[in-house]
Coordinates of C-alpha atoms and ligand atoms in Angstrom, one line a residue:
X1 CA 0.0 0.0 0.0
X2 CA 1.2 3.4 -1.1
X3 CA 1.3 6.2 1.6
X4 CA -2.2 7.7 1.0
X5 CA -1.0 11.5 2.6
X6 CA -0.1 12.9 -0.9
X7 CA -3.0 15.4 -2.2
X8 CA -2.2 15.0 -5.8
X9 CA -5.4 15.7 -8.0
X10 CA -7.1 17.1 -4.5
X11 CA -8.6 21.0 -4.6
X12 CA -8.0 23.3 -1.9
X13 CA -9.1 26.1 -0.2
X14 CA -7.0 28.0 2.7
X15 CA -8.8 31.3 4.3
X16 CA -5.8 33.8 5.1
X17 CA -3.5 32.3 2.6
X18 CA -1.9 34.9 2.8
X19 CA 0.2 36.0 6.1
X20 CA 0.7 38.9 8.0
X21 CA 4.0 41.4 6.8
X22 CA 6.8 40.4 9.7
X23 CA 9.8 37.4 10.8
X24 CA 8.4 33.8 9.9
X25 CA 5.5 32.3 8.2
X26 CA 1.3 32.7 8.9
X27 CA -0.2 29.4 9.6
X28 CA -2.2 30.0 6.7
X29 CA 0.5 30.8 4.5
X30 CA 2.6 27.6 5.2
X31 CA -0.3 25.5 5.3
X32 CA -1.4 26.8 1.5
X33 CA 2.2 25.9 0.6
X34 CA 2.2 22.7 2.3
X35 CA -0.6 21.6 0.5
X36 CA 1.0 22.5 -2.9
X37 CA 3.9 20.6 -1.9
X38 CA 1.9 17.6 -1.4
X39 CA 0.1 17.8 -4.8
X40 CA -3.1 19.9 -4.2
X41 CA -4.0 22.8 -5.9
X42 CA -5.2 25.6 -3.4
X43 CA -7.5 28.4 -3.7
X44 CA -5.5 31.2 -1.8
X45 CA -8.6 33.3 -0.2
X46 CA -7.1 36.7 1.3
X47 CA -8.5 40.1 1.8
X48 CA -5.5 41.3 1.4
X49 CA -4.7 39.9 -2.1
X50 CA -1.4 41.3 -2.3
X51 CA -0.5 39.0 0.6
X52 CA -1.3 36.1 -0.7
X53 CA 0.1 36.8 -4.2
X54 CA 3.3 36.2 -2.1
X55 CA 2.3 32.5 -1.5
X56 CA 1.4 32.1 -4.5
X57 CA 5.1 33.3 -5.7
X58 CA 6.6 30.8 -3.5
X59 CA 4.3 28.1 -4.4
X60 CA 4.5 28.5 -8.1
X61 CA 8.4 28.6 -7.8
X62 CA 8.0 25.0 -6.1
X63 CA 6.0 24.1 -9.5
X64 CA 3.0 24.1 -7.3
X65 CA -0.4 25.6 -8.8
X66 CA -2.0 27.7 -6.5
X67 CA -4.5 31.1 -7.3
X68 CA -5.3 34.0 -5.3
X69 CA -9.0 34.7 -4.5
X70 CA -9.4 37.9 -2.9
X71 CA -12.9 38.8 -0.7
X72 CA -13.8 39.6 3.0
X73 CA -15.2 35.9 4.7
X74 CA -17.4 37.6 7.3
X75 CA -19.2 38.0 3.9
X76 CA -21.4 35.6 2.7
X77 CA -21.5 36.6 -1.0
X78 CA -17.8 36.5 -0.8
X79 CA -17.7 33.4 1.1
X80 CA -19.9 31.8 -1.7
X81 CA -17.6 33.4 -4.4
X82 CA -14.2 31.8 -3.1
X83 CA -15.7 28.3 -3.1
X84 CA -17.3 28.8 -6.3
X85 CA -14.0 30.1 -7.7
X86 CA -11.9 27.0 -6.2
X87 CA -14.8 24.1 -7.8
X88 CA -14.8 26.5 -11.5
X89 CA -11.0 26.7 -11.6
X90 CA -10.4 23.1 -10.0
X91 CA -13.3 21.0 -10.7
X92 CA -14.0 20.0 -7.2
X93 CA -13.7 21.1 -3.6
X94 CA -12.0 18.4 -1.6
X95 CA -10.0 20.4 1.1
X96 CA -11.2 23.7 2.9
X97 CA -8.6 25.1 5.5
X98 CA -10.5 27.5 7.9
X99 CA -7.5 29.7 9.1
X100 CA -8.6 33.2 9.8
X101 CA -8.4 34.3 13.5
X102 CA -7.1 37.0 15.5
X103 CA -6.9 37.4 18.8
X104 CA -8.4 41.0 20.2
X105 CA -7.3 41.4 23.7
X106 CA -9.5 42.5 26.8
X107 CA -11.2 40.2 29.8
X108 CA -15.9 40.4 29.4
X109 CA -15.3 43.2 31.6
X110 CA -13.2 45.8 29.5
X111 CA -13.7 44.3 25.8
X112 CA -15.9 46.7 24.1
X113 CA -19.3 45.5 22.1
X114 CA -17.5 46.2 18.7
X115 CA -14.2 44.3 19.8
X116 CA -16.6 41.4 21.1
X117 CA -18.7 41.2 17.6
X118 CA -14.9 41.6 15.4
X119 CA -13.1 38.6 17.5
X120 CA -16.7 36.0 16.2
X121 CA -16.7 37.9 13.4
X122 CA -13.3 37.2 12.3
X123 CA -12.3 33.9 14.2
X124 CA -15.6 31.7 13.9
X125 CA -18.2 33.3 11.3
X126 CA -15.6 33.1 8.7
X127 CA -15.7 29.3 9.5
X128 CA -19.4 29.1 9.4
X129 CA -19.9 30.8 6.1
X130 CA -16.9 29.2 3.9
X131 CA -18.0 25.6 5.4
X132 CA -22.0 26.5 4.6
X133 CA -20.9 27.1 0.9
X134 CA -18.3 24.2 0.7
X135 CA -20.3 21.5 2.2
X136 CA -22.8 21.2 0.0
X137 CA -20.5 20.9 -3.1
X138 CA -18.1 18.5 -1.3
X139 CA -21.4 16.3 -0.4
X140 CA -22.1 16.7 -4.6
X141 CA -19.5 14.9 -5.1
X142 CA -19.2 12.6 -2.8
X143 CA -17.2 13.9 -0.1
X144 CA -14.1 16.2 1.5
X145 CA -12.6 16.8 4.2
X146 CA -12.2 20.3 6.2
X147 CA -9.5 21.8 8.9
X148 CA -10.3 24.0 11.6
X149 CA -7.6 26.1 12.9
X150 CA -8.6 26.7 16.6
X151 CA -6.6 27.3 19.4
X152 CA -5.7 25.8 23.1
X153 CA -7.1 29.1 23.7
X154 CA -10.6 27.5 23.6
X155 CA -9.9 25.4 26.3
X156 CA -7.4 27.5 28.6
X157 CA -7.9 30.7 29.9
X158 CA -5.8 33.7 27.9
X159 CA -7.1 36.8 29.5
X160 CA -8.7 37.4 25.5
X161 CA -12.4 36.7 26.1
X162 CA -13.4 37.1 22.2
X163 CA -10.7 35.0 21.3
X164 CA -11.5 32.2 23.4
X165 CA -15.2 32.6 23.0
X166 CA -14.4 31.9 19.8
X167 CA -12.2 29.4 19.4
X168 CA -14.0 27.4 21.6
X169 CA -16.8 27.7 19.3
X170 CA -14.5 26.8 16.5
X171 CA -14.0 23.4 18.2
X172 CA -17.6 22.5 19.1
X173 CA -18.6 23.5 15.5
X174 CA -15.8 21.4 14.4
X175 CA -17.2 18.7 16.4
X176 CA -21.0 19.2 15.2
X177 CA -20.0 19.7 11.3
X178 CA -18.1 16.0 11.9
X179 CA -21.4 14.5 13.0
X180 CA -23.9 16.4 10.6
X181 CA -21.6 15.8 7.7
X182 CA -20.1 12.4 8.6
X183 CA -22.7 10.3 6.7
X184 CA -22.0 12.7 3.4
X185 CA -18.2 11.5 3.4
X186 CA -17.1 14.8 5.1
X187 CA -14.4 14.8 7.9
X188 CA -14.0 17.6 9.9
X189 CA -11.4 18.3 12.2
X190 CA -9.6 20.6 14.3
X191 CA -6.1 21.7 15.2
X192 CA -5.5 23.9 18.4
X193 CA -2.0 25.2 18.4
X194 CA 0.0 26.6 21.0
X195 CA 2.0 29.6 21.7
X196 CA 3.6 29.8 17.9
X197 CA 5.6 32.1 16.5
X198 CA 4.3 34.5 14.0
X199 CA 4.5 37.8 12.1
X200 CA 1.3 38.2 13.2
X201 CA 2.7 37.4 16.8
X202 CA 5.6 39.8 16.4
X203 CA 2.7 42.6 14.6
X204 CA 1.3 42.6 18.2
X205 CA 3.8 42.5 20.5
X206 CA 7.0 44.0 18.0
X207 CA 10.5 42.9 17.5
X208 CA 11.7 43.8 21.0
X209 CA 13.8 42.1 23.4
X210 CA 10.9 41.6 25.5
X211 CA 9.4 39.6 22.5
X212 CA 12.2 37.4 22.3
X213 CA 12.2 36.6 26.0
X214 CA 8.6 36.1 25.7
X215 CA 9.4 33.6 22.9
X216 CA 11.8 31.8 24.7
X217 CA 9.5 31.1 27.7
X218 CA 7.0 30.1 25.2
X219 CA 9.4 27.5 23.9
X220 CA 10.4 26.7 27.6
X221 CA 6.5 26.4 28.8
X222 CA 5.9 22.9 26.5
X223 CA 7.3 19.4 27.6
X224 CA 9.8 19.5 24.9
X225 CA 11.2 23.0 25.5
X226 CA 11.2 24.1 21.7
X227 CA 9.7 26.8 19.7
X228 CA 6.7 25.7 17.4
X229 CA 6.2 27.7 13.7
X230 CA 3.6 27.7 11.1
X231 CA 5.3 24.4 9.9
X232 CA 4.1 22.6 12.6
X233 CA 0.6 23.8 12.3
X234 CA 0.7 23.2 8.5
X235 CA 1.9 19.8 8.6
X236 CA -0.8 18.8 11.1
X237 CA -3.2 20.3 8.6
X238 CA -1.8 17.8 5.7
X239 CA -2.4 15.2 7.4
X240 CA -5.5 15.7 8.7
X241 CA -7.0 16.7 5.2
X242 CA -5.4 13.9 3.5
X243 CA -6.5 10.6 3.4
X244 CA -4.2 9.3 5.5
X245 CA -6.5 10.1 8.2
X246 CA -9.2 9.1 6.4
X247 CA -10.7 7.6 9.4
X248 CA -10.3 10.3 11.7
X249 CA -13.1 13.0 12.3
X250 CA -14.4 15.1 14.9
X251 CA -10.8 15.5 16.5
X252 CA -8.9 18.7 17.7
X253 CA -5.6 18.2 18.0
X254 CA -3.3 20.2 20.0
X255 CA 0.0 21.1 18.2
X256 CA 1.6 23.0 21.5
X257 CA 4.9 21.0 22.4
X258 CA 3.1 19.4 25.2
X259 CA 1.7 22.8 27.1
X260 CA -1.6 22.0 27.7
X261 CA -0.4 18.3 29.1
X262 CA 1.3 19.6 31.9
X263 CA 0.5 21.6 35.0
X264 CA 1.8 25.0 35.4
X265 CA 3.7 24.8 38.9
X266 CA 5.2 22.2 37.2
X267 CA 6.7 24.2 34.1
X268 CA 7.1 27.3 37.1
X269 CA 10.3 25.2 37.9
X270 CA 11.6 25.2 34.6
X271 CA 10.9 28.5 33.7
X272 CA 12.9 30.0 36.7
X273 CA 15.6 29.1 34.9
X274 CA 15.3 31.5 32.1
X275 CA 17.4 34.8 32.5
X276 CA 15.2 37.8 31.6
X277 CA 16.2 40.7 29.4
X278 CA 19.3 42.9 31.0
X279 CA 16.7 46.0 31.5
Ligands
NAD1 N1 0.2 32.6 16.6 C1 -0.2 31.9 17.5 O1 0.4 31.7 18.6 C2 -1.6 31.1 17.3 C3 -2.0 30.3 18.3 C4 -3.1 29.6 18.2 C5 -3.9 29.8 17.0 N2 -3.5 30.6 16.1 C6 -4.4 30.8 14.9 O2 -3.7 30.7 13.7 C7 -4.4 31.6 12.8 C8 -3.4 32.7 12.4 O3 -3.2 32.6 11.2 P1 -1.9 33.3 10.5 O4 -0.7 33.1 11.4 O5 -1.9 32.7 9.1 O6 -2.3 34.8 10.6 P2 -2.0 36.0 9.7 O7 -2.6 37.2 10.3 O8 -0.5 36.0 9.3 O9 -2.7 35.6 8.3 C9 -4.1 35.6 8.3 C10 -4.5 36.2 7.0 O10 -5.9 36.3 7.0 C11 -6.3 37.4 6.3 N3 -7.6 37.9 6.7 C12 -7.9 38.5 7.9 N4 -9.2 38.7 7.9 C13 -9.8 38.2 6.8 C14 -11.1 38.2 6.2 N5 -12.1 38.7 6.9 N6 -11.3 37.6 5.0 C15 -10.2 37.1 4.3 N7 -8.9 37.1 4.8 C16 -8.7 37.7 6.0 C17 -5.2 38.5 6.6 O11 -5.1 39.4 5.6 C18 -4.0 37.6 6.7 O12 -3.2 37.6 5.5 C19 -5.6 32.2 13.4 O13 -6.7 31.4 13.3 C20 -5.1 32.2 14.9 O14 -6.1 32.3 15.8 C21 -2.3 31.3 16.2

């Protein structure tokens, strides 16, 4: 038997292909290019189109084929528009990637109605709409398979109510689209990472020294004391989308070195250890 995780002849479609201007890779971004590695073609959906243009560069130097699909997906119309574009330019819809989150800081007390409405808007209405388009045309023809990026934020506390509002929402939709859709060959799944390093990570906090310390207590915080990337999420992705999981559905799976598997007065020990910044 042949390894069944390539995604040759597969369609795809990753929300927030494209990644946020700063040091490393986007989760979207490297999961888009993962994807092409692994023989898919992928419908890069950005609002910012020029942003994904720049996965699509690095995919089509690869000799991937990739195209850029740009539209807002709190939108329905657009929404309905990228996965119309991926099945009219591909043939088929086999693979949607939801990616597109942000984390808005504030606790229910001080997060403002607006700030509360953009953190669902943005991290779990995007998923709703691109999946209400997608799944019927992936139950047309006979299944797919979809990839929620959530977050161990919607399981652990993070001081970002919207945020993990949402992402905990992202996991129990993920869980209700698995058994809806299950019958219709759909698999739906989730993937929570951890504390990862970003550009959007480093668009928040900046490239400080502080960051870097911050970074290197991340790295510290998980079992195996190293830093995770948009790789790791990426790769977790493939796999789940491809049918070498084939019979794996309704799962989120952490991708956070271990953090959420360990108690903090634990890791308190280890993290001791870590010099901080010279002031
Ligand atoms: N960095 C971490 O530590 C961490 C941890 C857990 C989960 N995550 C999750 O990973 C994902 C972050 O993805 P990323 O690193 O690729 O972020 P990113 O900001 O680099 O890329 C996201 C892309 O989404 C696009 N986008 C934003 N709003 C959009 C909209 N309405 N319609 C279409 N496109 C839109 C942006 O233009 C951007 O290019 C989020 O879901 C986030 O919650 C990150």
């Amino acid at each position: 038997m042949t390894f069944p995780g390539r995604l040759d002849g597969k369609a795809a479609i990753v929300t927030g292909a494209g990644s946020t201007p700063g040091p490393g890779v986007g989760t979207g971004k490297a999961t888009a290019i993962v994807l092409a590695q692994a023989g898919a073609s992928v419908l890069l959906v950005d609002i910012h189109p020029e942003r994904a243009a720049e996965t699509l560069e690095v995919i089509e130097k690869d000799g991937g084929t990739a195209a850029v699909f740009a539209g807002d997906m709190t939108s329905s119309t657009d929404a309905e528009g990228a996965v119309r574009a991926a099945a009219d330019r591909f043939g088929s819809v086999d693979i949607l990637v939801n990616n597109i989150g942000v984390a808005i800081a504030g606790t229910v007390a001080d997060t403002s109605e607006a700030d509360w409405d953009r953190s669902l808007a943005l991290s779990l209405r995007t998923a709703f709409l691109v999946s209400k388009h997608a799944v019927p045309v992936m139950a047309a023809q006979g299944g797919g398979s979809i990839v929620n990026i959530g977050s161990i934020a919607g399981f652990r506390g993070t001081g970002n109510a919207g945020y993990s509002a949402a992402k905990g929402g992202m996991h129990g939709l993920t869980v209700d689209m698995a058994y809806s859709h299950g019958r219709q060959g759909i698999r739906v799944n989730a993937v929570a990472p951890g504390h990862i390093t970003t550009p959007l990570m480093y668009s928040v906090l900046g490239e400080t020294p502080e960051t870097e310390y911050r970074q290197r207590l991340a790295a510290e915080s998980t079992m195996l004391g190293t830093e995770g990337t948009g790789w790791d999420v990426a790769h977790a992705a493939a796999f789940l989308a491809s049918d070498a999981a084939r019979w794996i559905t309704g799962v989120v799976l952490p991708v956070d070195g271990g953090v959420t598997g360990v108690t903090p007065l634990i890791m308190a020990d280890r993290l001791r250890a870590v010099p901080a910044p010279s002031a």
